[in-house]
Amino acid sequence: MQIIIFGSPGVGKGTQAKILAVKLGIAHISTGDILREAIKKETDLGKKAKEIVESGGLVPDEIMAGMIKDVLLDERCKNGFILDGFPRTIQQAHILTKILSELNYGKPILIKLDAKDEIIISRLGNRLVCSKCGNIIVNTDYTENYSCHICKSLNSYIKRKDDDEEVIRRRLKVYHETTAPVFDYYHDKAIIIEIDGAQEIDYVTSNILEKMKTD
Ligand code: AMP
């Protein structure tokens, strides 16, 4: 099963992708997580991507192309995968189509999550992320000596540099101008499922699973 989870930053792609990957027994591939890990480890990729990621821009397609091919050919993707954060440009969509056809995969499922920009700005501005396991909480739930209820790390929650309001607005602009048109590219190249991403997490998950059964 090959799934693309699509939508603006902060719409809940990462949250839903993590849940669906466990429920469906497939790999969760987040290009944002791969880039953040590379930045943390100061690898060549991380050095190239750092400034772009932290300012809310897009890492060049040539860099993303090499990265995604390596990941999708990896053993852990052989039972299927859910792609979170890729493709973000038409060029990346072409690259993905080529890889899927080389691997003899059929049409992917594209899950599109929607929410208004105001909801996104408020969500991203108020979120904290566990630097160890990537779990997300709302900053009002955070207290001193908070330990992550998923990986149990102490004081591990941070605000992502790109969750600053000005950067959020830039990420949304990039989404509307460059990434949103990718949805049209898939109108005949994927099985499309559209979901209201403004709802509660569990409700969104069951909506997705329900629609996957019927489509
Ligand atoms: P995300 O965690 O998906 O919101 O991604 C965080 C940041 O990583 C983005 O704002 C981009 O700077 C970069 N990034 C992630 N995926 C891609 C991609 N497919 N193409 C270009 N840049 C990406």
Short mmCIF file of C-alpha atoms and ligand atoms in Angstrom, two decimals:
data_model
loop_
_atom_site.label_atom_id
_atom_site.label_comp_id
_atom_site.label_asym_id
_atom_site.label_seq_id
_atom_site.Cartn_x
_atom_site.Cartn_y
_atom_site.Cartn_z
CA MET A 1 0.00 0.00 0.00
CA GLN A 2 1.46 3.37 -1.07
CA ILE A 3 -0.07 6.43 0.53
CA ILE A 4 0.68 10.12 0.13
CA ILE A 5 -0.68 12.34 2.90
CA PHE A 6 -1.15 15.83 1.53
CA GLY A 7 -2.12 19.25 2.87
CA SER A 8 -0.75 22.47 4.31
CA PRO A 9 1.85 22.60 7.09
CA GLY A 10 0.18 22.03 10.44
CA VAL A 11 -2.94 20.38 9.04
CA GLY A 12 -2.10 17.17 10.92
CA LYS A 13 -0.26 15.16 8.26
CA GLY A 14 2.47 14.01 10.65
CA THR A 15 0.04 13.11 13.43
CA GLN A 16 -2.23 11.12 11.13
CA ALA A 17 0.66 9.51 9.24
CA LYS A 18 2.14 8.17 12.49
CA ILE A 19 -1.20 6.66 13.56
CA LEU A 20 -2.00 5.21 10.12
CA ALA A 21 1.48 3.71 9.72
CA VAL A 22 1.00 1.73 12.95
CA LYS A 23 -2.59 0.71 12.15
CA LEU A 24 -1.76 -0.37 8.58
CA GLY A 25 1.69 -1.85 9.33
CA ILE A 26 3.51 0.35 6.82
CA ALA A 27 6.49 2.73 7.08
CA HIS A 28 6.00 6.41 7.94
CA ILE A 29 8.31 8.49 5.77
CA SER A 30 8.46 12.14 6.80
CA THR A 31 10.87 14.16 4.66
CA GLY A 32 10.72 16.96 7.27
CA ASP A 33 11.84 14.51 10.01
CA ILE A 34 14.66 13.19 7.80
CA LEU A 35 15.85 16.76 7.15
CA ARG A 36 15.62 17.77 10.84
CA GLU A 37 17.62 14.68 11.83
CA ALA A 38 20.27 15.53 9.22
CA ILE A 39 20.42 19.11 10.53
CA LYS A 40 20.82 17.85 14.11
CA LYS A 41 23.62 15.48 13.09
CA GLU A 42 25.24 18.18 10.93
CA THR A 43 25.58 15.84 7.92
CA ASP A 44 26.27 17.25 4.43
CA LEU A 45 22.53 17.15 3.73
CA GLY A 46 21.83 18.86 7.05
CA LYS A 47 24.31 21.65 6.32
CA LYS A 48 22.73 22.29 2.92
CA ALA A 49 19.17 22.21 4.29
CA LYS A 50 19.50 24.04 7.64
CA GLU A 51 18.93 27.63 6.56
CA ILE A 52 16.20 26.73 4.09
CA VAL A 53 14.23 24.59 6.56
CA GLU A 54 14.54 27.11 9.39
CA SER A 55 13.34 29.97 7.22
CA GLY A 56 10.36 28.03 5.82
CA GLY A 57 11.58 27.60 2.24
CA LEU A 58 11.76 24.43 0.14
CA VAL A 59 14.89 22.30 -0.16
CA PRO A 60 15.82 22.03 -3.88
CA ASP A 61 14.19 19.21 -5.87
CA GLU A 62 17.55 17.61 -6.87
CA ILE A 63 18.43 17.11 -3.19
CA MET A 64 14.95 15.77 -2.35
CA ALA A 65 14.99 13.42 -5.38
CA GLY A 66 18.13 11.60 -4.26
CA MET A 67 16.85 11.37 -0.70
CA ILE A 68 13.41 9.97 -1.54
CA LYS A 69 14.74 7.35 -3.93
CA ASP A 70 17.12 5.96 -1.28
CA VAL A 71 14.36 5.85 1.31
CA LEU A 72 11.72 4.19 -0.88
CA LEU A 73 14.14 1.50 -2.00
CA ASP A 74 14.95 0.71 1.61
CA GLU A 75 13.85 -2.61 3.10
CA ARG A 76 11.48 -0.95 5.60
CA CYS A 77 9.29 0.36 2.75
CA LYS A 78 8.76 -3.02 1.14
CA ASN A 79 5.39 -3.62 2.88
CA GLY A 80 4.17 -0.17 1.92
CA PHE A 81 4.63 3.39 3.10
CA ILE A 82 2.90 6.62 3.90
CA LEU A 83 4.69 9.66 2.54
CA ASP A 84 4.37 12.76 4.70
CA GLY A 85 5.74 16.01 3.24
CA PHE A 86 6.58 14.66 -0.22
CA PRO A 87 5.90 15.57 -3.01
CA ARG A 88 5.81 19.33 -2.45
CA THR A 89 6.43 20.48 -6.04
CA ILE A 90 5.23 19.29 -9.45
CA GLN A 91 8.81 18.25 -10.23
CA GLN A 92 8.86 16.06 -7.08
CA ALA A 93 5.52 14.54 -8.11
CA HIS A 94 7.05 13.56 -11.48
CA ILE A 95 10.02 12.03 -9.68
CA LEU A 96 7.71 10.02 -7.42
CA THR A 97 5.61 8.78 -10.37
CA LYS A 98 8.81 7.55 -12.01
CA ILE A 99 10.00 5.74 -8.87
CA LEU A 100 6.58 4.11 -8.29
CA SER A 101 6.46 2.90 -11.87
CA GLU A 102 10.04 1.53 -11.68
CA LEU A 103 8.98 -0.40 -8.59
CA ASN A 104 5.85 -1.67 -10.41
CA TYR A 105 3.46 -0.11 -7.92
CA GLY A 106 -0.07 0.80 -8.97
CA LYS A 107 -1.87 4.09 -8.26
CA PRO A 108 -1.05 5.49 -4.81
CA ILE A 109 -3.77 6.63 -2.40
CA LEU A 110 -3.64 10.38 -1.82
CA ILE A 111 -5.22 11.57 1.43
CA LYS A 112 -5.80 15.33 1.36
CA LEU A 113 -6.37 17.04 4.70
CA ASP A 114 -7.93 20.51 4.66
CA ALA A 115 -8.11 23.28 7.26
CA LYS A 116 -8.30 27.06 7.08
CA ASP A 117 -5.09 29.08 7.43
CA GLU A 118 -6.27 30.72 10.69
CA ILE A 119 -6.62 27.29 12.30
CA ILE A 120 -3.16 26.31 11.04
CA ILE A 121 -1.51 29.49 12.35
CA SER A 122 -3.01 28.98 15.78
CA ARG A 123 -2.13 25.25 15.86
CA LEU A 124 1.48 25.68 14.77
CA GLY A 125 2.07 28.72 16.96
CA ASN A 126 0.90 26.73 20.00
CA ARG A 127 2.61 23.42 19.44
CA LEU A 128 5.67 21.87 21.05
CA VAL A 129 7.49 18.86 19.66
CA CYS A 130 9.41 16.19 21.57
CA SER A 131 13.00 16.46 20.32
CA LYS A 132 13.51 12.75 21.02
CA CYS A 133 10.43 11.04 19.52
CA GLY A 134 8.61 13.76 17.56
CA ASN A 135 5.39 13.62 19.61
CA ILE A 136 3.39 16.84 19.50
CA ILE A 137 1.64 18.61 22.40
CA VAL A 138 -0.09 21.98 22.86
CA ASN A 139 2.13 24.40 24.80
CA THR A 140 -0.59 25.02 27.42
CA ASP A 141 -0.15 21.34 28.47
CA TYR A 142 3.54 21.94 29.17
CA THR A 143 4.82 22.31 32.72
CA GLU A 144 8.32 22.39 34.19
CA ASN A 145 9.93 18.90 34.39
CA TYR A 146 7.45 17.59 31.85
CA SER A 147 8.22 14.07 30.70
CA CYS A 148 7.09 12.87 27.30
CA HIS A 149 4.20 10.44 27.70
CA ILE A 150 5.34 8.54 24.60
CA CYS A 151 9.13 8.13 25.01
CA LYS A 152 9.37 9.25 28.69
CA SER A 153 12.20 11.74 28.01
CA LEU A 154 12.41 14.58 30.52
CA ASN A 155 12.26 18.23 29.39
CA SER A 156 12.53 17.17 25.76
CA TYR A 157 9.82 19.42 24.31
CA ILE A 158 10.95 22.28 22.09
CA LYS A 159 9.34 24.81 19.78
CA ARG A 160 10.45 24.14 16.19
CA LYS A 161 12.37 27.10 14.73
CA ASP A 162 9.97 27.11 11.78
CA ASP A 163 6.94 27.40 14.08
CA ASP A 164 7.66 31.09 14.61
CA GLU A 165 4.67 33.13 13.31
CA GLU A 166 6.55 34.88 10.52
CA VAL A 167 8.00 31.57 9.30
CA ILE A 168 4.58 29.89 9.53
CA ARG A 169 3.17 32.57 7.22
CA ARG A 170 6.02 31.98 4.76
CA ARG A 171 5.43 28.20 4.86
CA LEU A 172 1.73 28.75 4.13
CA LYS A 173 2.57 31.05 1.22
CA VAL A 174 4.95 28.43 -0.20
CA TYR A 175 2.22 25.81 0.25
CA HIS A 176 -0.45 27.80 -1.59
CA GLU A 177 1.87 28.89 -4.41
CA THR A 178 3.96 25.78 -5.01
CA THR A 179 2.58 22.72 -3.23
CA ALA A 180 -1.21 23.09 -3.57
CA PRO A 181 -1.03 22.74 -7.42
CA VAL A 182 0.46 19.26 -6.91
CA PHE A 183 -3.04 18.12 -5.93
CA ASP A 184 -4.29 18.74 -9.49
CA TYR A 185 -1.40 16.70 -10.88
CA TYR A 186 -2.83 13.67 -9.05
CA HIS A 187 -6.43 13.95 -10.27
CA ASP A 188 -5.96 10.92 -12.54
CA LYS A 189 -2.81 9.46 -10.97
CA ALA A 190 -4.04 8.58 -7.47
CA ILE A 191 -7.07 7.35 -5.58
CA ILE A 192 -8.09 10.57 -3.85
CA ILE A 193 -9.58 10.84 -0.37
CA GLU A 194 -10.46 14.31 0.94
CA ILE A 195 -10.90 14.84 4.68
CA ASP A 196 -11.67 17.79 6.95
CA GLY A 197 -8.45 18.17 8.96
CA ALA A 198 -9.93 20.71 11.38
CA GLN A 199 -11.69 17.94 13.37
CA GLU A 200 -10.37 16.07 16.43
CA ILE A 201 -7.46 13.66 15.80
CA ASP A 202 -9.40 10.41 16.42
CA TYR A 203 -12.31 11.58 14.31
CA VAL A 204 -9.99 12.42 11.39
CA THR A 205 -8.33 8.98 11.66
CA SER A 206 -11.63 7.10 11.61
CA ASN A 207 -12.86 9.21 8.69
CA ILE A 208 -9.74 8.33 6.71
CA LEU A 209 -10.00 4.61 7.49
CA GLU A 210 -13.71 4.59 6.67
CA LYS A 211 -13.13 6.28 3.30
CA MET A 212 -10.24 3.94 2.51
CA LYS A 213 -12.61 0.99 2.95
CA THR A 214 -15.26 2.40 0.65
CA ASP A 215 -13.12 3.96 -2.13
P1 AMP B 1 7.54 19.38 7.50
O1 AMP B 1 8.02 18.73 8.74
O2 AMP B 1 6.97 18.42 6.50
O3 AMP B 1 6.65 20.57 7.76
O4 AMP B 1 8.85 19.96 6.76
C1 AMP B 1 9.66 20.95 7.38
C2 AMP B 1 10.50 21.65 6.35
O5 AMP B 1 11.39 20.71 5.69
C3 AMP B 1 9.75 22.30 5.20
O6 AMP B 1 9.23 23.58 5.56
C4 AMP B 1 10.84 22.38 4.13
O7 AMP B 1 11.77 23.40 4.42
C5 AMP B 1 11.57 21.05 4.31
N1 AMP B 1 10.97 19.99 3.49
C6 AMP B 1 10.31 18.88 3.93
N2 AMP B 1 9.89 18.13 2.89
C7 AMP B 1 10.29 18.78 1.77
C8 AMP B 1 10.13 18.54 0.38
N3 AMP B 1 9.45 17.47 -0.06
N4 AMP B 1 10.67 19.42 -0.48
C9 AMP B 1 11.34 20.51 -0.07
N5 AMP B 1 11.52 20.81 1.23
C10 AMP B 1 11.00 19.96 2.15
#
